[in-house]
CSV table of C-alpha atoms in Angstrom, one decimal:
chain,number,residue,atom,x,y,z
A,1,MET,CA,43.2,-19.5,-76.5
A,2,THR,CA,41.5,-19.4,-73.4
A,3,GLN,CA,38.0,-18.3,-72.6
A,4,SER,CA,37.1,-15.8,-70.1
A,5,PRO,CA,34.6,-17.2,-67.5
A,6,THR,CA,31.0,-16.4,-68.4
A,7,PRO,CA,28.6,-15.4,-65.3
A,8,ALA,CA,27.1,-18.6,-64.9
A,9,ASP,CA,30.5,-20.1,-64.5
A,10,LYS,CA,31.3,-17.6,-61.8
A,11,THR,CA,28.2,-18.2,-60.1
A,12,GLN,CA,28.8,-21.9,-60.3
A,13,GLU,CA,32.1,-21.2,-58.6
A,14,ASP,CA,30.7,-19.0,-55.7
A,15,ASP,CA,28.0,-21.9,-55.1
A,16,THR,CA,31.0,-24.5,-55.1
A,17,ARG,CA,32.9,-22.2,-52.4
A,18,LEU,CA,30.0,-21.4,-50.2
A,19,ASN,CA,29.2,-25.0,-50.3
A,20,ALA,CA,32.9,-26.0,-49.2
A,21,MET,CA,32.7,-23.1,-46.5
A,22,LEU,CA,29.2,-24.3,-45.1
A,23,ASP,CA,30.3,-28.2,-45.3
A,24,GLY,CA,33.3,-26.7,-42.9
A,25,ALA,CA,30.9,-25.5,-40.4
A,26,GLY,CA,30.7,-27.9,-37.2
A,27,VAL,CA,28.5,-28.2,-34.6
A,28,PRO,CA,29.5,-28.4,-31.1
A,29,GLU,CA,29.3,-31.8,-29.4
A,30,PRO,CA,25.8,-32.1,-27.1
A,31,SER,CA,26.6,-32.8,-23.5
A,32,ALA,CA,27.1,-36.4,-22.6
A,33,SER,CA,23.9,-36.5,-20.7
A,34,LEU,CA,21.6,-35.6,-23.4
A,35,LYS,CA,20.7,-39.0,-24.8
A,36,ARG,CA,20.4,-39.9,-20.7
A,37,ASP,CA,18.2,-37.2,-20.3
A,38,ILE,CA,16.0,-37.9,-23.3
A,39,LEU,CA,15.8,-41.9,-22.1
A,40,ALA,CA,14.8,-40.5,-18.9
A,41,ALA,CA,11.8,-38.7,-20.3
A,42,TYR,CA,10.8,-41.9,-22.0
A,43,ASP,CA,10.9,-43.6,-18.8
A,44,ASP,CA,8.9,-41.0,-17.2
A,45,VAL,CA,6.0,-40.9,-20.1
A,46,GLN,CA,6.0,-44.7,-19.8
A,47,GLN,CA,5.7,-44.6,-16.1
A,48,ASN,CA,2.7,-42.3,-16.1
A,49,ARG,CA,1.2,-43.9,-19.0
A,50,ARG,CA,1.3,-47.0,-16.8
A,51,GLY,CA,-0.1,-45.0,-13.8
A,52,ALA,CA,-3.2,-44.0,-15.8
A,53,PHE,CA,-3.6,-47.2,-17.5
A,54,ALA,CA,-3.8,-49.0,-14.1
A,55,ARG,CA,-6.4,-46.2,-12.6
A,56,VAL,CA,-8.8,-46.8,-15.8
A,57,SER,CA,-8.3,-50.4,-15.7
A,58,GLY,CA,-9.1,-50.5,-12.0
A,59,LEU,CA,-12.2,-48.5,-12.7
A,60,PHE,CA,-13.3,-50.7,-15.6
A,61,ASP,CA,-12.7,-53.7,-13.2
A,62,ARG,CA,-15.0,-52.5,-10.6
A,63,PHE,CA,-17.6,-51.5,-13.1
A,64,GLN,CA,-17.4,-55.0,-14.7
A,65,LEU,CA,-17.9,-56.5,-11.5
A,66,ALA,CA,-21.1,-54.2,-10.6
A,67,SER,CA,-22.4,-55.4,-13.9
A,68,ALA,CA,-21.9,-59.0,-13.5
A,69,ALA,CA,-23.5,-58.5,-10.1
A,70,ALA,CA,-26.6,-56.8,-11.7
A,71,LEU,CA,-26.9,-59.5,-14.2
A,72,ALA,CA,-27.0,-62.3,-11.5
A,73,GLY,CA,-29.3,-60.2,-9.6
A,74,VAL,CA,-31.9,-60.2,-12.4
A,75,SER,CA,-31.3,-63.6,-13.0
A,76,VAL,CA,-32.1,-65.0,-9.4
A,77,LEU,CA,-35.3,-62.7,-9.8
A,78,GLY,CA,-36.0,-64.1,-12.9
A,79,LEU,CA,-36.0,-67.7,-11.4
A,80,THR,CA,-37.7,-66.7,-8.3
A,81,VAL,CA,-40.7,-65.1,-10.0
A,82,GLY,CA,-40.9,-68.3,-12.7
A,83,VAL,CA,-40.7,-70.9,-9.7
A,84,LEU,CA,-43.7,-68.8,-8.1
A,85,THR,CA,-45.8,-68.6,-10.9
A,86,ALA,CA,-44.8,-72.1,-12.1
A,87,ASN,CA,-48.5,-73.3,-11.1
A,88,THR,CA,-50.7,-70.3,-11.8
A,89,GLY,CA,-51.5,-71.7,-15.5
A,90,ALA,CA,-54.2,-73.8,-14.2
A,91,ALA,CA,-56.8,-75.0,-16.8
A,92,LEU,CA,-59.7,-72.5,-17.6
A,93,SER,CA,-63.2,-73.1,-18.3
A,94,PRO,CA,-64.7,-72.3,-21.6
A,95,GLU,CA,-66.4,-69.6,-19.7
A,96,ASP,CA,-63.3,-68.1,-18.5
A,97,GLU,CA,-61.8,-68.3,-21.6
A,98,LEU,CA,-64.8,-66.5,-23.1
A,99,TYR,CA,-64.2,-63.6,-20.8
A,100,ALA,CA,-60.5,-63.4,-21.5
A,101,TYR,CA,-60.6,-63.0,-25.0
A,102,ALA,CA,-64.1,-60.8,-25.4
A,103,GLU,CA,-63.3,-57.5,-26.3
A,104,ASP,CA,-65.4,-54.5,-26.0
A,105,GLY,CA,-68.1,-54.1,-28.9
A,106,PHE,CA,-69.2,-57.7,-28.8
A,107,ASP,CA,-72.5,-58.7,-27.7
A,108,LEU,CA,-71.1,-60.7,-24.7
A,109,ALA,CA,-74.8,-62.2,-23.7
A,110,GLN,CA,-75.2,-63.6,-27.3
A,111,LEU,CA,-71.7,-65.0,-27.4
A,112,GLU,CA,-72.1,-66.7,-24.0
A,113,ASP,CA,-75.5,-68.2,-24.8
A,114,GLU,CA,-73.8,-69.6,-28.0
A,115,GLU,CA,-70.7,-70.9,-26.4
A,116,LEU,CA,-72.6,-72.6,-23.7
A,117,ASP,CA,-75.0,-74.1,-26.3
A,118,GLN,CA,-72.2,-75.4,-28.0
A,119,TRP,CA,-70.8,-76.8,-24.9
A,120,ALA,CA,-73.9,-78.5,-23.7
A,121,ARG,CA,-74.1,-80.1,-27.1
A,122,GLU,CA,-70.7,-81.5,-26.8
B,1,MET,CA,8.5,-46.6,-33.4
B,2,ARG,CA,5.5,-48.8,-32.5
B,3,LEU,CA,7.4,-51.1,-30.2
B,4,ALA,CA,8.7,-47.9,-28.4
B,5,GLY,CA,5.0,-46.8,-27.9
B,6,ARG,CA,4.4,-50.3,-26.3
B,7,GLY,CA,7.0,-49.6,-23.6
B,8,ASP,CA,9.9,-51.2,-25.4
B,9,ARG,CA,12.7,-49.2,-23.8
B,10,ALA,CA,15.3,-51.1,-26.2
B,11,ALA,CA,13.0,-49.7,-29.3
B,12,ALA,CA,13.3,-46.4,-27.6
B,13,THR,CA,17.1,-46.3,-27.2
B,14,LEU,CA,17.5,-47.4,-30.7
B,15,LEU,CA,15.5,-44.5,-31.7
B,16,ILE,CA,17.7,-41.9,-29.5
B,17,GLU,CA,20.8,-43.3,-30.9
B,18,ARG,CA,19.6,-43.2,-34.5
B,19,HIS,CA,18.0,-39.7,-34.4
B,20,THR,CA,19.6,-37.5,-31.5
B,21,ASP,CA,22.5,-36.1,-33.2
B,22,LYS,CA,20.9,-35.2,-36.4
B,23,ILE,CA,17.8,-33.6,-34.5
B,24,TYR,CA,20.4,-31.9,-32.2
B,25,ALA,CA,22.4,-30.5,-35.2
B,26,GLY,CA,19.7,-29.3,-37.1
B,27,CYS,CA,18.4,-27.4,-33.7
B,28,PHE,CA,21.7,-26.2,-33.5
B,29,ARG,CA,22.0,-24.8,-37.0
B,30,MET,CA,18.6,-23.0,-36.3
B,31,LEU,CA,19.2,-21.7,-32.8
B,32,GLY,CA,23.0,-20.9,-32.9
B,33,GLU,CA,23.3,-22.2,-29.2
B,34,ARG,CA,24.2,-25.4,-27.8
B,35,ALA,CA,21.8,-25.1,-24.8
B,36,SER,CA,19.0,-24.2,-26.7
B,37,ALA,CA,19.7,-26.8,-29.3
B,38,GLU,CA,19.7,-29.6,-26.5
B,39,ASP,CA,16.4,-28.1,-25.0
B,40,ALA,CA,14.8,-28.6,-28.7
B,41,ALA,CA,16.0,-32.1,-29.0
B,42,GLN,CA,14.7,-33.1,-25.8
B,43,GLU,CA,11.3,-31.3,-26.2
B,44,THR,CA,11.3,-33.0,-29.8
B,45,PHE,CA,11.7,-36.6,-28.4
B,46,LEU,CA,9.4,-35.6,-25.4
B,47,ARG,CA,6.7,-34.9,-27.8
B,48,LEU,CA,7.7,-38.2,-29.8
B,49,TRP,CA,7.5,-40.4,-26.3
B,50,LYS,CA,4.0,-38.8,-25.6
B,51,ASN,CA,2.7,-39.7,-29.2
B,52,ALA,CA,4.5,-42.8,-29.8
B,53,HIS,CA,1.4,-45.0,-29.0
B,54,ARG,CA,-0.7,-43.4,-31.7
B,55,TRP,CA,2.0,-43.8,-34.2
B,56,LYS,CA,0.6,-45.1,-37.4
B,57,PRO,CA,3.1,-46.1,-40.1
B,58,GLN,CA,1.0,-45.3,-43.1
B,59,GLY,CA,1.0,-41.6,-42.2
B,60,ALA,CA,4.0,-39.3,-42.5
B,61,LYS,CA,7.6,-40.7,-42.6
B,62,PHE,CA,8.8,-41.0,-39.3
B,63,GLU,CA,11.8,-38.7,-39.8
B,64,THR,CA,10.0,-36.2,-41.5
B,65,TRP,CA,7.7,-35.9,-38.5
B,66,LEU,CA,10.3,-35.7,-36.4
B,67,TYR,CA,12.5,-33.0,-38.1
B,68,ARG,CA,8.9,-31.2,-38.4
B,69,VAL,CA,8.3,-31.4,-34.9
B,70,ALA,CA,11.8,-30.0,-33.8
B,71,MET,CA,12.0,-27.4,-36.7
B,72,ASN,CA,8.4,-25.8,-35.7
B,73,TYR,CA,9.9,-26.1,-31.7
B,74,CYS,CA,12.6,-23.9,-33.2
B,75,LEU,CA,10.7,-21.5,-35.2
B,76,ASP,CA,8.6,-20.9,-32.2
B,77,GLN,CA,11.5,-20.1,-30.0
B,78,LEU,CA,12.9,-17.8,-32.4
B,79,ARG,CA,9.6,-16.1,-32.8
B,80,LYS,CA,9.3,-16.0,-28.7
B,81,SER,CA,13.1,-14.7,-28.4
B,82,GLY,CA,12.4,-12.1,-31.5
B,83,ARG,CA,15.9,-13.3,-32.8
B,84,GLU,CA,14.7,-13.1,-36.4
B,85,ILE,CA,17.1,-11.2,-38.5
B,86,ASN,CA,19.0,-9.9,-35.6
B,87,GLU,CA,22.4,-8.6,-36.8
B,88,ASP,CA,23.9,-8.8,-33.7
B,89,ALA,CA,23.1,-12.4,-33.0
B,90,ALA,CA,26.5,-14.0,-31.5
B,91,PRO,CA,25.9,-17.6,-32.1
B,92,GLU,CA,28.0,-20.1,-29.9
B,93,ARG,CA,31.6,-21.3,-31.5
B,94,ALA,CA,31.7,-24.6,-32.4
B,95,ASP,CA,35.4,-24.9,-31.2
B,96,PRO,CA,36.0,-21.9,-28.8
B,97,ALA,CA,39.2,-23.0,-27.6
B,98,PRO,CA,42.3,-21.7,-29.4
B,99,GLY,CA,44.9,-24.3,-30.6
B,100,PRO,CA,46.4,-25.5,-33.8
B,101,ALA,CA,45.9,-23.7,-36.8
B,102,ASP,CA,43.4,-26.2,-38.3
B,103,ASN,CA,41.3,-26.0,-35.4
B,104,TYR,CA,41.4,-22.2,-35.5
B,105,PHE,CA,40.2,-22.1,-38.9
B,106,ALA,CA,37.5,-24.4,-38.2
B,107,GLY,CA,36.3,-22.5,-35.3
B,108,GLU,CA,36.3,-19.3,-36.6
B,109,GLN,CA,34.8,-20.6,-40.1
B,110,SER,CA,32.0,-22.1,-37.9
B,111,PHE,CA,31.6,-18.8,-36.1
B,112,ALA,CA,31.2,-16.9,-39.1
B,113,ILE,CA,28.7,-19.2,-41.0
B,114,ALA,CA,26.4,-19.4,-37.5
B,115,ALA,CA,26.7,-15.7,-37.6
B,116,ALA,CA,25.7,-15.4,-41.4
B,117,LEU,CA,23.0,-17.9,-40.8
B,118,ALA,CA,21.3,-16.3,-37.5
B,119,THR,CA,21.0,-13.1,-39.8
B,120,LEU,CA,19.0,-15.0,-42.2
B,121,PRO,CA,14.9,-15.0,-41.9
B,122,ASP,CA,13.6,-18.0,-40.3
B,123,ARG,CA,12.4,-19.5,-43.4
B,124,GLN,CA,15.3,-19.1,-45.1
B,125,ARG,CA,17.5,-20.5,-42.5
B,126,LEU,CA,15.3,-23.5,-41.9
B,127,ALA,CA,15.4,-24.4,-46.0
B,128,ILE,CA,19.1,-24.0,-45.9
B,129,THR,CA,19.4,-26.1,-42.8
B,130,LEU,CA,17.3,-28.9,-44.1
B,131,CYS,CA,18.7,-29.3,-47.6
B,132,HIS,CA,22.4,-28.2,-47.0
B,133,PHE,CA,23.2,-29.3,-43.2
B,134,GLN,CA,20.8,-32.0,-42.9
B,135,GLU,CA,21.2,-33.2,-46.4
B,136,LEU,CA,17.6,-33.7,-47.0
B,137,SER,CA,16.1,-33.7,-50.5
B,138,ASN,CA,14.0,-30.5,-51.3
B,139,ILE,CA,11.2,-32.9,-51.4
B,140,GLU,CA,11.6,-33.9,-48.2
B,141,ALA,CA,12.4,-30.3,-46.8
B,142,ALA,CA,8.9,-29.5,-48.5
B,143,ALA,CA,7.4,-31.9,-46.6
B,144,ILE,CA,8.7,-30.7,-43.4
B,145,MET,CA,8.3,-27.5,-43.7
B,146,GLU,CA,4.8,-28.0,-45.7
B,147,VAL,CA,5.5,-26.0,-48.5
B,148,SER,CA,5.9,-26.5,-52.2
B,149,VAL,CA,8.9,-27.9,-53.6
B,150,GLU,CA,9.2,-24.6,-55.5
B,151,ALA,CA,8.7,-22.7,-52.5
B,152,VAL,CA,11.7,-24.4,-51.1
B,153,GLU,CA,13.8,-23.8,-54.0
B,154,SER,CA,13.0,-20.1,-53.9
B,155,LEU,CA,14.1,-19.8,-50.2
B,156,LEU,CA,17.0,-21.9,-50.8
B,157,ALA,CA,18.2,-19.8,-53.7
B,158,ARG,CA,17.5,-16.3,-51.7
B,159,ALA,CA,19.3,-17.9,-48.4
B,160,ARG,CA,22.5,-18.9,-50.8
B,161,ARG,CA,22.3,-15.6,-52.1
B,162,THR,CA,22.4,-13.6,-48.9
B,163,LEU,CA,25.2,-16.0,-47.6
B,164,ARG,CA,27.4,-15.4,-50.4
B,165,ASP,CA,27.0,-11.8,-49.8
B,166,ARG,CA,27.8,-12.0,-46.0
B,167,LEU,CA,30.7,-14.4,-46.2
B,168,ALA,CA,32.2,-12.8,-49.4
B,169,PRO,CA,34.6,-10.2,-47.3
B,170,MET,CA,35.7,-13.4,-45.2
B,171,LYS,CA,36.4,-15.8,-48.1
B,172,PRO,CA,40.6,-15.6,-47.9
B,173,TYR,CA,40.0,-15.9,-44.2
B,174,LEU,CA,37.6,-18.8,-44.2
B,175,THR,CA,39.2,-20.6,-46.5
B,176,GLY,CA,42.6,-20.7,-45.0
B,177,THR,CA,44.4,-18.8,-47.4
B,178,MET,CA,45.8,-16.3,-44.7
B,179,SER,CA,49.4,-16.4,-43.8
B,180,ASP,CA,50.4,-17.6,-40.2
B,181,ASP,CA,51.4,-14.1,-39.5
B,182,ALA,CA,48.0,-12.6,-40.6
B,183,ILE,CA,46.6,-15.3,-37.9
B,184,THR,CA,48.8,-14.1,-35.4
B,185,ASN,CA,47.8,-10.5,-36.2
B,186,THR,CA,44.3,-11.1,-36.3
B,187,SER,CA,44.2,-13.1,-32.7
């Protein structure tokens, strides 16, 4: 004895039929130039990017040169100052040293006397 | 993808060969017109080329990302043209040229199904396009649509129900069970 189809069987059958119908629906072929156009767009983007990179790179190169020149200038200046001031470090007398290190609040006269006495003793 | 981003033309060509047909087909299912589908495919790849140098493999799967770009573009186009749920939308026939019976049935079937698809709300059309026509899993479709898998299943169920209803009157016609005389009479 055969059983009549249940609602679930009916739904499944409808689903199967719908799938078959959907599967049978084709898509028109795209035009032959589609892939070529897409590749051409790639070439354009790459060319623009290379152009932009070259501009940024040129700018960077210019700034790099400028910073190198500035560094060289500072070095030359430093060397010059060094050469010019090389002989200024003459030996100081105790008196000069005393004045050089004396600070406000010290009794300079007393310090002077003590130092000079000490020096005289030596 | 990374190679294409670095200017490797051969890598770009390979990507085009692998993905153009699928993306175009998906766009056609969504838009129903060859010219619009081609525009959508071109726009998708243009966005790809512009972002290729920033591509990171640890992010979204490449194909998922590509489909997402394409489908979002299609949804934008549908919104702009206000074609959502347009009963009168007449999609392009897959094979408009009349010919042997096989071609005739195939052309009519494609046309009827495209017309039925055109009446679906956008999200339902997207779900059926991705899951049925593009043969992606529900998980992949959910990732592309940025919704949950359950939401995709619900959209699919509603889309299938609507398609079944709309295509029911055409069943004998579409399944090719009509006699040759009937075809002659209808053409």
